[in-house]
mmCIF file of C-alpha atoms and ligand atoms in Angstrom:
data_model
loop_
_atom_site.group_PDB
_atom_site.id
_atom_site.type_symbol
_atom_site.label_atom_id
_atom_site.label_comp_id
_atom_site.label_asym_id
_atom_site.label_seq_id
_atom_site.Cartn_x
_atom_site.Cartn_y
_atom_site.Cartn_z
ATOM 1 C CA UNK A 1 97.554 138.793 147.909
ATOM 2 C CA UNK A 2 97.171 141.054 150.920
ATOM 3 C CA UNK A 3 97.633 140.769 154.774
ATOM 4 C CA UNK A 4 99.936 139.725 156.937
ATOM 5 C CA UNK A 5 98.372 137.048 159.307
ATOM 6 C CA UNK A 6 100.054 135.902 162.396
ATOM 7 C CA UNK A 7 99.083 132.565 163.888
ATOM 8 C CA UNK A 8 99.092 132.659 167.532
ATOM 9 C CA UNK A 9 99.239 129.064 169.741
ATOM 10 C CA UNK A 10 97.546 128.294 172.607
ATOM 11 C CA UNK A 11 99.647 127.760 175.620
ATOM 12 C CA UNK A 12 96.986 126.278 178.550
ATOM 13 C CA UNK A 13 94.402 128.952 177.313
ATOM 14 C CA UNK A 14 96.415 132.046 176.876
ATOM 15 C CA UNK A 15 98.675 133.136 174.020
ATOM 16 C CA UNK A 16 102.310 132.182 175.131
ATOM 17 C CA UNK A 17 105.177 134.771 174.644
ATOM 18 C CA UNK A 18 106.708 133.227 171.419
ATOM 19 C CA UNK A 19 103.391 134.201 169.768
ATOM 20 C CA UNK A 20 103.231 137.952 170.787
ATOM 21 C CA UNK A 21 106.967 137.855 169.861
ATOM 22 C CA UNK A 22 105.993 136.583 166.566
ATOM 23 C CA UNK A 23 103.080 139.279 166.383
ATOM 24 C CA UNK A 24 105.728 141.969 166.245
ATOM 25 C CA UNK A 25 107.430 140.338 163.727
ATOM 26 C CA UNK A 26 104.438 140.378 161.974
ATOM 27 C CA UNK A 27 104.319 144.552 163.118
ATOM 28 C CA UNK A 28 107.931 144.657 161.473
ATOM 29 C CA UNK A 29 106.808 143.618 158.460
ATOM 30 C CA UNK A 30 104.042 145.346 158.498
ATOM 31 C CA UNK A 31 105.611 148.690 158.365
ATOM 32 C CA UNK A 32 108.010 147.544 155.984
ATOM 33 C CA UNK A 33 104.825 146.268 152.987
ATOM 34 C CA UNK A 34 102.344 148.510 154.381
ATOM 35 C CA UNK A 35 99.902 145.705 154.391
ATOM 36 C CA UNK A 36 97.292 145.094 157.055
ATOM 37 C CA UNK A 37 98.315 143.534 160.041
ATOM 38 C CA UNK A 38 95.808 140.336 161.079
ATOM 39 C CA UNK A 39 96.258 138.012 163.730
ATOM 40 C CA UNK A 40 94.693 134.021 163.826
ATOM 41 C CA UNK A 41 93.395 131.630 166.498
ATOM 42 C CA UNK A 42 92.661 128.375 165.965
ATOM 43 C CA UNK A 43 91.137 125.604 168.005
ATOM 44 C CA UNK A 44 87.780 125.200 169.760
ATOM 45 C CA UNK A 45 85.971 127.283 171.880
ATOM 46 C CA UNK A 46 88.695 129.907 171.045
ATOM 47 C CA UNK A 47 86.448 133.070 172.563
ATOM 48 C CA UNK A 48 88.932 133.555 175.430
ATOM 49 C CA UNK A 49 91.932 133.780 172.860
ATOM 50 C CA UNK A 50 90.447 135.956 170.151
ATOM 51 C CA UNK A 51 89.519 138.482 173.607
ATOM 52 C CA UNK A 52 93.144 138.363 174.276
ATOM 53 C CA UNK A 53 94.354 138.695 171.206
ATOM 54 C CA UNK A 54 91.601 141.585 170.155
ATOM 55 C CA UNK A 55 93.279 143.836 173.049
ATOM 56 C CA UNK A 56 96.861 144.152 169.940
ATOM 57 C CA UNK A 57 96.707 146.726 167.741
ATOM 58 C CA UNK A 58 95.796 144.479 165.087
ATOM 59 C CA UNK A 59 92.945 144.951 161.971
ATOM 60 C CA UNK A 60 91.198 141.794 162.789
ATOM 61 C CA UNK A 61 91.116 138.588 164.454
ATOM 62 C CA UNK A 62 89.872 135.588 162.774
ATOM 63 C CA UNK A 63 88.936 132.359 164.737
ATOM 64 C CA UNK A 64 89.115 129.401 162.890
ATOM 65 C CA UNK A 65 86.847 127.285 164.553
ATOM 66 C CA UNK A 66 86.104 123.745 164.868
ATOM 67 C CA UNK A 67 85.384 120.530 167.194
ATOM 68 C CA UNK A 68 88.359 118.576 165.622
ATOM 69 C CA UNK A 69 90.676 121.578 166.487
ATOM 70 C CA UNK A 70 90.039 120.810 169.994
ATOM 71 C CA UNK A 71 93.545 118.812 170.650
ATOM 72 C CA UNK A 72 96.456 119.589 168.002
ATOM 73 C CA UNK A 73 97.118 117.398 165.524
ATOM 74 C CA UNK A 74 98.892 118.519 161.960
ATOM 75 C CA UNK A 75 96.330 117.450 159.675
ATOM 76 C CA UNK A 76 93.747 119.082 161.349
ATOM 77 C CA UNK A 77 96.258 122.437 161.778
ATOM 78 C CA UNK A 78 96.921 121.829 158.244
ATOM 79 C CA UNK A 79 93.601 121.218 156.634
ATOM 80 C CA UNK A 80 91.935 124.271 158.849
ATOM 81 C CA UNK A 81 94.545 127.199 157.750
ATOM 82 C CA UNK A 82 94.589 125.984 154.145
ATOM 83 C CA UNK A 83 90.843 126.413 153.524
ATOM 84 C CA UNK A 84 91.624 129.751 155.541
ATOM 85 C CA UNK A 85 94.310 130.960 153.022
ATOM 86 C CA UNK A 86 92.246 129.440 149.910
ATOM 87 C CA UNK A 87 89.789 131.980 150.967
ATOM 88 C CA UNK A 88 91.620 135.310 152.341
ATOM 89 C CA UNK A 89 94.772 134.777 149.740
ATOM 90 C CA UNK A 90 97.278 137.084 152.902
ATOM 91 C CA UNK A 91 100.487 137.802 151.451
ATOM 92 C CA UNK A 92 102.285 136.566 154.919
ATOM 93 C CA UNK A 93 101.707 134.124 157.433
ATOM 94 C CA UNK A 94 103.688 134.247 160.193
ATOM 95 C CA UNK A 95 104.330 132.072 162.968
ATOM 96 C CA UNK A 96 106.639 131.712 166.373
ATOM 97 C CA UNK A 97 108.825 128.834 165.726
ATOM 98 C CA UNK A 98 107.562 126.498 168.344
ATOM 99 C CA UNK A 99 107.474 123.156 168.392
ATOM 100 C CA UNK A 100 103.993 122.914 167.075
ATOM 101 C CA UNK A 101 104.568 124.869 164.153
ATOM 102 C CA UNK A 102 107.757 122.702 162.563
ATOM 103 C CA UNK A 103 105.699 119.727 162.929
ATOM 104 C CA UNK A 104 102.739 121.128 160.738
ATOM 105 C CA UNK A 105 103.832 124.634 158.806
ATOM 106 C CA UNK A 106 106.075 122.634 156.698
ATOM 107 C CA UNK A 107 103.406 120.575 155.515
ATOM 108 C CA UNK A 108 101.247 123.194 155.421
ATOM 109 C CA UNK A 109 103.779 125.390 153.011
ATOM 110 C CA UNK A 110 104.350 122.336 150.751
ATOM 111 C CA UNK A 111 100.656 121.791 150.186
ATOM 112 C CA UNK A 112 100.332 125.376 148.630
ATOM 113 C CA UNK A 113 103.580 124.566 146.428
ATOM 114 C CA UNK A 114 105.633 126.777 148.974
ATOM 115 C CA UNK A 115 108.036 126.628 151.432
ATOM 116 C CA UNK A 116 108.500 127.783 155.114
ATOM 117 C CA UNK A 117 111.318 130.300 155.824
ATOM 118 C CA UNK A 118 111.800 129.082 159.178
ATOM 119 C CA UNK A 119 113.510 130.649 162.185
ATOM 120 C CA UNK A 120 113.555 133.993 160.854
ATOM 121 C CA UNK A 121 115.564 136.657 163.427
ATOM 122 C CA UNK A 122 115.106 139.736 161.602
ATOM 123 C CA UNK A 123 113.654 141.355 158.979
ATOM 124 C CA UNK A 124 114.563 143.917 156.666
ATOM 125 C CA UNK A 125 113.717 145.764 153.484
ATOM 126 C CA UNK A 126 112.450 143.843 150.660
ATOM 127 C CA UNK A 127 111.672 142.374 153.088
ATOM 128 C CA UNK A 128 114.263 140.071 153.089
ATOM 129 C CA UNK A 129 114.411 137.296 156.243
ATOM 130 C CA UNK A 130 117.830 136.957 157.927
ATOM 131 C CA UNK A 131 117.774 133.270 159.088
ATOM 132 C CA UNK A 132 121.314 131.484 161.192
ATOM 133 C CA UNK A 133 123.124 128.480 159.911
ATOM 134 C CA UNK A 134 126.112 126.516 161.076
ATOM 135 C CA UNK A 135 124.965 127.021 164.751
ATOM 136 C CA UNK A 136 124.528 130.945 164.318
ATOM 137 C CA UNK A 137 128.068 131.262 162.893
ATOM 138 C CA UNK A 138 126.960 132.562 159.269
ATOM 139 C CA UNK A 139 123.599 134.031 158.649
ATOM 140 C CA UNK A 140 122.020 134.323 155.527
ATOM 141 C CA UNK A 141 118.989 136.527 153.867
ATOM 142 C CA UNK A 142 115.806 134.736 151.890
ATOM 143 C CA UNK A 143 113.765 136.740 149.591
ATOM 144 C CA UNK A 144 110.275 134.952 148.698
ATOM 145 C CA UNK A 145 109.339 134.499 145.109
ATOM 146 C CA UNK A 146 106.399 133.792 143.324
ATOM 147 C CA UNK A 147 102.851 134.358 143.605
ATOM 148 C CA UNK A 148 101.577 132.134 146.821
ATOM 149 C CA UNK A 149 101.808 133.709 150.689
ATOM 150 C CA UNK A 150 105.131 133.703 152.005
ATOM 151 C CA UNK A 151 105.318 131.503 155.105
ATOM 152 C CA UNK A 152 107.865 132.475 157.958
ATOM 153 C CA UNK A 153 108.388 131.544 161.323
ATOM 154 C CA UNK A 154 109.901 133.400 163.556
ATOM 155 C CA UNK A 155 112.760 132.605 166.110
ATOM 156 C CA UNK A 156 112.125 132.960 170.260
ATOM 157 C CA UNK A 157 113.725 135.958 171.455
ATOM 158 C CA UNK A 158 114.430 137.664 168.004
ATOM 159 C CA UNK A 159 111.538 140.132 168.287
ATOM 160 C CA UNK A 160 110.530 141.732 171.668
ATOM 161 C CA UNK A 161 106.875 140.794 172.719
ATOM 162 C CA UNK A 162 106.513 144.235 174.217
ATOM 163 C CA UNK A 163 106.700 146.052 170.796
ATOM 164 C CA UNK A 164 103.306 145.189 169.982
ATOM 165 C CA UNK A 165 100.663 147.950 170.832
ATOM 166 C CA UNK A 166 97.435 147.944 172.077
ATOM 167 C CA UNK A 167 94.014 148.720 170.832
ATOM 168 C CA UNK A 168 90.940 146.795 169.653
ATOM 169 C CA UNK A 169 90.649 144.641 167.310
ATOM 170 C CA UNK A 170 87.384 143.216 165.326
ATOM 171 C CA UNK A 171 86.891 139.201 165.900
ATOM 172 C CA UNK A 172 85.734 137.360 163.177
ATOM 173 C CA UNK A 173 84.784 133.535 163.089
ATOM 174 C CA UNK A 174 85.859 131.321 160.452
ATOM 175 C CA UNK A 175 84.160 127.634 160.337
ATOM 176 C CA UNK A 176 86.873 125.289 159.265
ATOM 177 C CA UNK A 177 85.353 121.748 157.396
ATOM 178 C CA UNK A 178 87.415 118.775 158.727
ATOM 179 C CA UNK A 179 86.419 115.117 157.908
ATOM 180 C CA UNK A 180 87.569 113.273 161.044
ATOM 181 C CA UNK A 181 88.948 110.336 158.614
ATOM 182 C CA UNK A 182 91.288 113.103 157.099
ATOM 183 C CA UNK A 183 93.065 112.678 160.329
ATOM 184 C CA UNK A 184 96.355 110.028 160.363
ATOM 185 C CA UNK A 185 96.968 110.720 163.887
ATOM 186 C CA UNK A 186 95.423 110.372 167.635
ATOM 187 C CA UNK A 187 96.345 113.461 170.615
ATOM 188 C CA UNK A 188 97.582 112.341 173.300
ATOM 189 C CA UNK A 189 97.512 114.222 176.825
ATOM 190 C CA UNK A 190 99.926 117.252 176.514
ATOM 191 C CA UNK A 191 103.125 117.177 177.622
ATOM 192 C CA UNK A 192 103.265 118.824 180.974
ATOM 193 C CA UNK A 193 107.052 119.947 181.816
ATOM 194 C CA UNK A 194 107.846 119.858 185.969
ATOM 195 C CA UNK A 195 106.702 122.760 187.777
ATOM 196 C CA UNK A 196 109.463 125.237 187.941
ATOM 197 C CA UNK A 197 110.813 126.431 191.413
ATOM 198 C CA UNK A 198 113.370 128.474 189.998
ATOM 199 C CA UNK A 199 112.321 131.457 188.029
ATOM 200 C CA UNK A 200 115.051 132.458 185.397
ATOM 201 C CA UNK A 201 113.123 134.839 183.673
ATOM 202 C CA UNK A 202 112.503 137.342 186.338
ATOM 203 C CA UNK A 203 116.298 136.883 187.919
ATOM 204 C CA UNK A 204 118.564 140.616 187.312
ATOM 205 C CA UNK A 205 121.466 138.609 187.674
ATOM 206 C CA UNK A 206 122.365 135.490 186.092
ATOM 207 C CA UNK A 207 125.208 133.471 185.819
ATOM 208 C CA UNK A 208 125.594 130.732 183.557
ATOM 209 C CA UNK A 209 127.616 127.788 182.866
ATOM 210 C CA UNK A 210 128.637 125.025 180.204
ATOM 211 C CA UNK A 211 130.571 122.202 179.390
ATOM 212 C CA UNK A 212 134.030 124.361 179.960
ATOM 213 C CA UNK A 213 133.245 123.431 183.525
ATOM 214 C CA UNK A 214 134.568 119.730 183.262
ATOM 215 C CA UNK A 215 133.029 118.174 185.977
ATOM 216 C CA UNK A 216 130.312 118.694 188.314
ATOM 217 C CA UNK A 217 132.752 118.866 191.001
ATOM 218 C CA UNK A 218 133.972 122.078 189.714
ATOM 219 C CA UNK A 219 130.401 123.670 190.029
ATOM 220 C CA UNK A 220 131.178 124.826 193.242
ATOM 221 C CA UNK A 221 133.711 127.150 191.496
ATOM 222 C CA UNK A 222 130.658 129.271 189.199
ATOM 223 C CA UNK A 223 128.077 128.788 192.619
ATOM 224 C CA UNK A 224 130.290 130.855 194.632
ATOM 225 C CA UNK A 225 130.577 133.514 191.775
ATOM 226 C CA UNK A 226 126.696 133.631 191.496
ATOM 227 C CA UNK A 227 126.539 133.716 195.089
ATOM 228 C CA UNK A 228 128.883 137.023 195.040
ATOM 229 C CA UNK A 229 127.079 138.991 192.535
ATOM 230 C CA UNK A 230 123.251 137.930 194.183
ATOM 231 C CA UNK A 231 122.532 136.140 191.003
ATOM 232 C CA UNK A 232 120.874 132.767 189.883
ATOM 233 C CA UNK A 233 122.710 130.095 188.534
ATOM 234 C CA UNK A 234 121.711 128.829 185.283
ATOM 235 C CA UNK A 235 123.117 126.045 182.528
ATOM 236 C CA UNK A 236 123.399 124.633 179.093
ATOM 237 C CA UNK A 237 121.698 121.958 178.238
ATOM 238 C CA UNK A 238 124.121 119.717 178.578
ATOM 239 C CA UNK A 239 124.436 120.156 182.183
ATOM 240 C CA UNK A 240 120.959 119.566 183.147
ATOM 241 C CA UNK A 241 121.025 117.033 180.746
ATOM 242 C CA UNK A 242 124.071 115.345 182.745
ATOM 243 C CA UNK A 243 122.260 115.861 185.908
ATOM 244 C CA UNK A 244 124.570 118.598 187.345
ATOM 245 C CA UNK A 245 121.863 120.570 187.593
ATOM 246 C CA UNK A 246 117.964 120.671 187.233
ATOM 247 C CA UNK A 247 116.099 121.065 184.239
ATOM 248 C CA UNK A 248 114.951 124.166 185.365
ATOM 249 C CA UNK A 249 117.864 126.069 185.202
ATOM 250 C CA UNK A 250 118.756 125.377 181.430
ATOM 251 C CA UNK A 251 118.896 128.619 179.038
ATOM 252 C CA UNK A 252 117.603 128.526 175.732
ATOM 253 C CA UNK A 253 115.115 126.792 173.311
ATOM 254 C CA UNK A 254 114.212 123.966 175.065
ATOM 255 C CA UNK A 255 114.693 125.453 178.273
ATOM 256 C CA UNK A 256 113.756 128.974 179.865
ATOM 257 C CA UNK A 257 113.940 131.980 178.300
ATOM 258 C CA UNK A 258 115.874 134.892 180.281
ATOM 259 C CA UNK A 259 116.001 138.508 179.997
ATOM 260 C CA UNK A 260 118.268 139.645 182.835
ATOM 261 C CA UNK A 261 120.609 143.023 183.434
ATOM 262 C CA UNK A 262 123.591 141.112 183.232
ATOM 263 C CA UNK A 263 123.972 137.103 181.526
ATOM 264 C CA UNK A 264 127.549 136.199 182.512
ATOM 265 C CA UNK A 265 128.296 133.007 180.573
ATOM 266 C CA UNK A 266 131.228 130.722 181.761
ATOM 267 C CA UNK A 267 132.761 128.112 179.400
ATOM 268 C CA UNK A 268 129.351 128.151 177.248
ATOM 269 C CA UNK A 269 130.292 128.267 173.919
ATOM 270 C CA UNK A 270 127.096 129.786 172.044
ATOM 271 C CA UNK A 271 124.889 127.218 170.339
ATOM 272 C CA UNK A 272 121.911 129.171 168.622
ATOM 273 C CA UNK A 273 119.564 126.508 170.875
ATOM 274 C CA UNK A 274 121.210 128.526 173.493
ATOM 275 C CA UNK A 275 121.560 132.035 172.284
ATOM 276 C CA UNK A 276 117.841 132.120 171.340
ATOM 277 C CA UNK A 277 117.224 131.640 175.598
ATOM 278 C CA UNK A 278 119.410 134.350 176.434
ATOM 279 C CA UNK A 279 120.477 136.820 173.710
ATOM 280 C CA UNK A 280 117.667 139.494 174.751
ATOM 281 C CA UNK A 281 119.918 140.012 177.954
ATOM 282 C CA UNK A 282 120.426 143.846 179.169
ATOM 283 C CA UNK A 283 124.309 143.076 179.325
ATOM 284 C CA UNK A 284 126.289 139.762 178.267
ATOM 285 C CA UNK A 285 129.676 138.944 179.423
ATOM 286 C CA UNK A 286 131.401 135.574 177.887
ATOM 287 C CA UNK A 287 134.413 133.765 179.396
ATOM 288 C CA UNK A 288 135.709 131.101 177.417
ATOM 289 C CA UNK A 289 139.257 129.941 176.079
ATOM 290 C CA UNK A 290 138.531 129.952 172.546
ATOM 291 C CA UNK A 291 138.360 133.506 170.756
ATOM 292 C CA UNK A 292 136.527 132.097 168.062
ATOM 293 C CA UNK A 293 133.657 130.920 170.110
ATOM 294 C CA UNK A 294 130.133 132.305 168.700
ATOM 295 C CA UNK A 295 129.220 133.189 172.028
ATOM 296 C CA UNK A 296 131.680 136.239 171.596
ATOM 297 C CA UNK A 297 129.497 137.258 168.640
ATOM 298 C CA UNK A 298 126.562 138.431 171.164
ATOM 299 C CA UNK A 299 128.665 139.711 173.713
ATOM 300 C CA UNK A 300 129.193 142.867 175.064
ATOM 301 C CA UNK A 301 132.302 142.304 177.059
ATOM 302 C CA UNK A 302 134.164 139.162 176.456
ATOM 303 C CA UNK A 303 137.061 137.504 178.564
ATOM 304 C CA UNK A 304 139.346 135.235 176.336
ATOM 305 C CA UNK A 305 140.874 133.194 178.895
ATOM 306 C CA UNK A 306 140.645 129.621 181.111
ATOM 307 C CA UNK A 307 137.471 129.970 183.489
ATOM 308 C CA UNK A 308 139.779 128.047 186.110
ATOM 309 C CA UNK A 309 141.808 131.401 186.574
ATOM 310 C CA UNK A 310 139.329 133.903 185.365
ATOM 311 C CA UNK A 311 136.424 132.813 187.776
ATOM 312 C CA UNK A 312 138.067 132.573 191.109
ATOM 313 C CA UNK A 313 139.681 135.966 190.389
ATOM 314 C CA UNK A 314 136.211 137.866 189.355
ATOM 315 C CA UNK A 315 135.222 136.505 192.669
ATOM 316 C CA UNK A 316 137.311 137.656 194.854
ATOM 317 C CA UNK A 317 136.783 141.238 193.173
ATOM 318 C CA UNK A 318 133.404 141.157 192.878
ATOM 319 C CA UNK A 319 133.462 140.345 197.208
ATOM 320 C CA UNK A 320 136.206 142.722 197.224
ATOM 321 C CA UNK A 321 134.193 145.865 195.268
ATOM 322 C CA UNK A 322 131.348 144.818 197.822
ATOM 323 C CA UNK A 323 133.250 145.284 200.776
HETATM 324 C C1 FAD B 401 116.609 120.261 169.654
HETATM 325 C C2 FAD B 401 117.776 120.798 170.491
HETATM 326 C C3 FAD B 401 117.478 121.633 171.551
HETATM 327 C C4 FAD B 401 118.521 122.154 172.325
HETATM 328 N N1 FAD B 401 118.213 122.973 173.365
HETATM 329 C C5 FAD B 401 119.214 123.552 174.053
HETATM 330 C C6 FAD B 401 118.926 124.471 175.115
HETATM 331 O O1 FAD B 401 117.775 124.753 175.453
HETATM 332 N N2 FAD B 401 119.973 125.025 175.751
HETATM 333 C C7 FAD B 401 121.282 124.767 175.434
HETATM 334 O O2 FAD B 401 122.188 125.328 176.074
HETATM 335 N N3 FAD B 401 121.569 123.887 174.460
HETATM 336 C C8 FAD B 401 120.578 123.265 173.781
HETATM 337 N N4 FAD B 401 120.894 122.355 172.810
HETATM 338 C C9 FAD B 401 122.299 121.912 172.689
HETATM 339 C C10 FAD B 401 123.165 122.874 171.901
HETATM 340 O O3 FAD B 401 123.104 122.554 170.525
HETATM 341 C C11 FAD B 401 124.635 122.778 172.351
HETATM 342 O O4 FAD B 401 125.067 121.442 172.204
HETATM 343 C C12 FAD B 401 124.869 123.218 173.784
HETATM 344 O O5 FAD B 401 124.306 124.486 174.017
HETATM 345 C C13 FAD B 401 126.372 123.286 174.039
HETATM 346 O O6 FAD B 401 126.563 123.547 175.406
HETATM 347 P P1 FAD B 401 127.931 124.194 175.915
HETATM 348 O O7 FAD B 401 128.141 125.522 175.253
HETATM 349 O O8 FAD B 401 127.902 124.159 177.388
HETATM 350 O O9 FAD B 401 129.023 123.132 175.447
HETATM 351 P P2 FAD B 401 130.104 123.168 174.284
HETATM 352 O O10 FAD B 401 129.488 123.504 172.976
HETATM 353 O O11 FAD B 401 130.866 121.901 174.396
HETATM 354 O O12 FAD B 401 131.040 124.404 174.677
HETATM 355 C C14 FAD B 401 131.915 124.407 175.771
HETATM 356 C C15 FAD B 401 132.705 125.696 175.683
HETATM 357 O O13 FAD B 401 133.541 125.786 176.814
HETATM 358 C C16 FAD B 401 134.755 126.346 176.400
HETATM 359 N N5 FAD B 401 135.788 125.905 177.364
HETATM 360 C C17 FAD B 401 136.262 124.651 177.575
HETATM 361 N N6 FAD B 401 137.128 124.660 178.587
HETATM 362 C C18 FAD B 401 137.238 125.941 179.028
HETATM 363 C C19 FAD B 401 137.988 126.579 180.056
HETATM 364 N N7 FAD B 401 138.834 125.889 180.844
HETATM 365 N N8 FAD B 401 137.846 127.918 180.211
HETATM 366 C C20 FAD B 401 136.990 128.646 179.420
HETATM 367 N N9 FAD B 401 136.259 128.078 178.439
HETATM 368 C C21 FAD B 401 136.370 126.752 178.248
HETATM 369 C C22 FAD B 401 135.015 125.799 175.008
HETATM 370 O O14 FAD B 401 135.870 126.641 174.278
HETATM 371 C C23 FAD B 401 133.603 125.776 174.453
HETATM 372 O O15 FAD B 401 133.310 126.967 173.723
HETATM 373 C C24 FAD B 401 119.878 121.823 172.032
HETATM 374 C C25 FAD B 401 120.156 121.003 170.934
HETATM 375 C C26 FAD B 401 119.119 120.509 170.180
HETATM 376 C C27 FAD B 401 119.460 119.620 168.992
#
């Protein structure tokens, strides 16, 4: 067994941020097993990608390579990177956990008598693979065992994209054999999300709310807080989802991704679908009424108290400090 090969997806023709993310995952582990650090495109026509990918300071890029690769589809996925392990035997193969990968890496893992360690947020010696349970309130280590490549996938936000150096890398082609009856299902155009007006990720300032608001009546109350400060206003999912507030301003893993100086959460109560959107903030403040909410657990300053009294207060301070 040897290598550590990181699968990076497609987004529209370029390799999305979950996948460079996963990369340095892939770099963490790297140092930790001193094996060889590979990365893997897969598709049709996949030039452009193995370029981009070539430019990380990665041994070598293969490009698995076939017509039937063209559009997704897991047995296709599944079929291709099989006859790819069969014949490089890597002792890793990581992936971002997108929503791609849990529909075919499980399969994948099971047909090589394995299984995927999925949503992996850190990594340490041994390595061991630190994965969240009971919505990120315990955590808990997996060690792989056996002879067959261990199979992780790797959780948006846990690893910074940025960690991953540059240099170049050798590209080499790998022709994948698919029968086209193999395949159970038929693509269908991809989902396109709306086109985003807001943009979360580049914002300095956000602040975000959750169900601890009550109503949507009682936005008003966290609008004219963001409006003090100069920052964005952002969600949970289920406020978008109630239609309190666009899509486009929901945090976490089915909605942006966010980065900012300062993520001041009010009445969210720290779901890991959330956490994974925003936890990568410079500076996280959480105000919520229950002390034993997890979104305490990634905060740096945390107010225990009732948002109704807390909020109008930090207001008038913040307009006060600004004169
Ligand atoms: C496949 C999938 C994808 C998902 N994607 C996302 C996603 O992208 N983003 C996302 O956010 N969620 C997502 N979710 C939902 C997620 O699991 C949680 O349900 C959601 O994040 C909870 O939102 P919340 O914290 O606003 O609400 P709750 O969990 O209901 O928390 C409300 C919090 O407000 C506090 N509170 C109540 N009243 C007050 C008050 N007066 N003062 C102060 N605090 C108060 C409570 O103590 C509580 O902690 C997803 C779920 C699934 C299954």
């Amino acid at each position: 067994m040897s290598g550590i090969w990181v699968v990076l997806e497609d987004r529209d023709g370029r390799i999305g941020r979950a996948s460079w993310e996963a990369l340095s995952a892939g770099k963490r582990l790297a140092e930790l097993t001193g094996k060889s650090l590979n990365a893997i495109v897969i598709g049709h026509n996949t030039a452009g990608l193995a370029e981009e990918a070539a430019t990380m300071a990665v041994a070598e890029v293969a490009r698995i390579e076939h017509s039937l690769l063209e559009h997704y589809t897991a047995d296709a996925y599944t079929i291709a990177l099989d006859q790819f392990i069969q014949a490089k035997q890597p002792g890793y193969v990581v992936f971002p956990h997108t929503y791609q990968v849990r529909d075919f890496a499980p399969a994948l893992a099971a047909r090589m008598n394995e299984v995927l360690i999925s949503d992996v947020v850190a990594i340490g010696e041994g390595p061991v693979f630190t994965r969240q349970l009971m919505q990120g309130r315990l955590t808990g280590n997996y060690r792989h065992h056996g002879a067959g490549p261990c199979f992780i996938s790797i959780q948006a936000g846990a690893f910074r994209a940025d960690a991953v150096a540059t240099d170049n890398a050798a590209v080499t082609q790998f022709e994948a054999m698919i029968d086209p009856d193999a395949i159970r299902t038929r693509p269908g155009a991809p989902f396109r999300g709306s086109a985003q007006t807001v943009d979360l990720a580049s914002a300095p300032l956000i602040v975000s709310v959750g169900r601890g608001i009550r109503e949507a009546d009682n936005l008003q109350l966290v609008q004219d807080l963001a409006d003090a400060l100069g920052a964005e206003l952002a969600a949970s999912r289920p406020i978008c989802d109630n239609g309190w507030l666009p899509m486009e301003r929901q945090v976490g893993s089915s909605g942006q991704t966010v980065a900012p100086k300062l993520y001041l959460a009010v009445g969210i109560s720290g779901a890991i679908q959330h956490l994974v959107g925003m936890k990568g903030s410079q500076c996280i403040v959480a105000i919520n009424k229950d002390p034993e909410a997890p979104i305490f657990e990634v905060a740096d300053y945390g107010i225990v108290g009732d948002l109704f009294e807390v909020v109008p207060a930090l207001t008038e301070a913040v307009k006060a400090a600004k004169g």
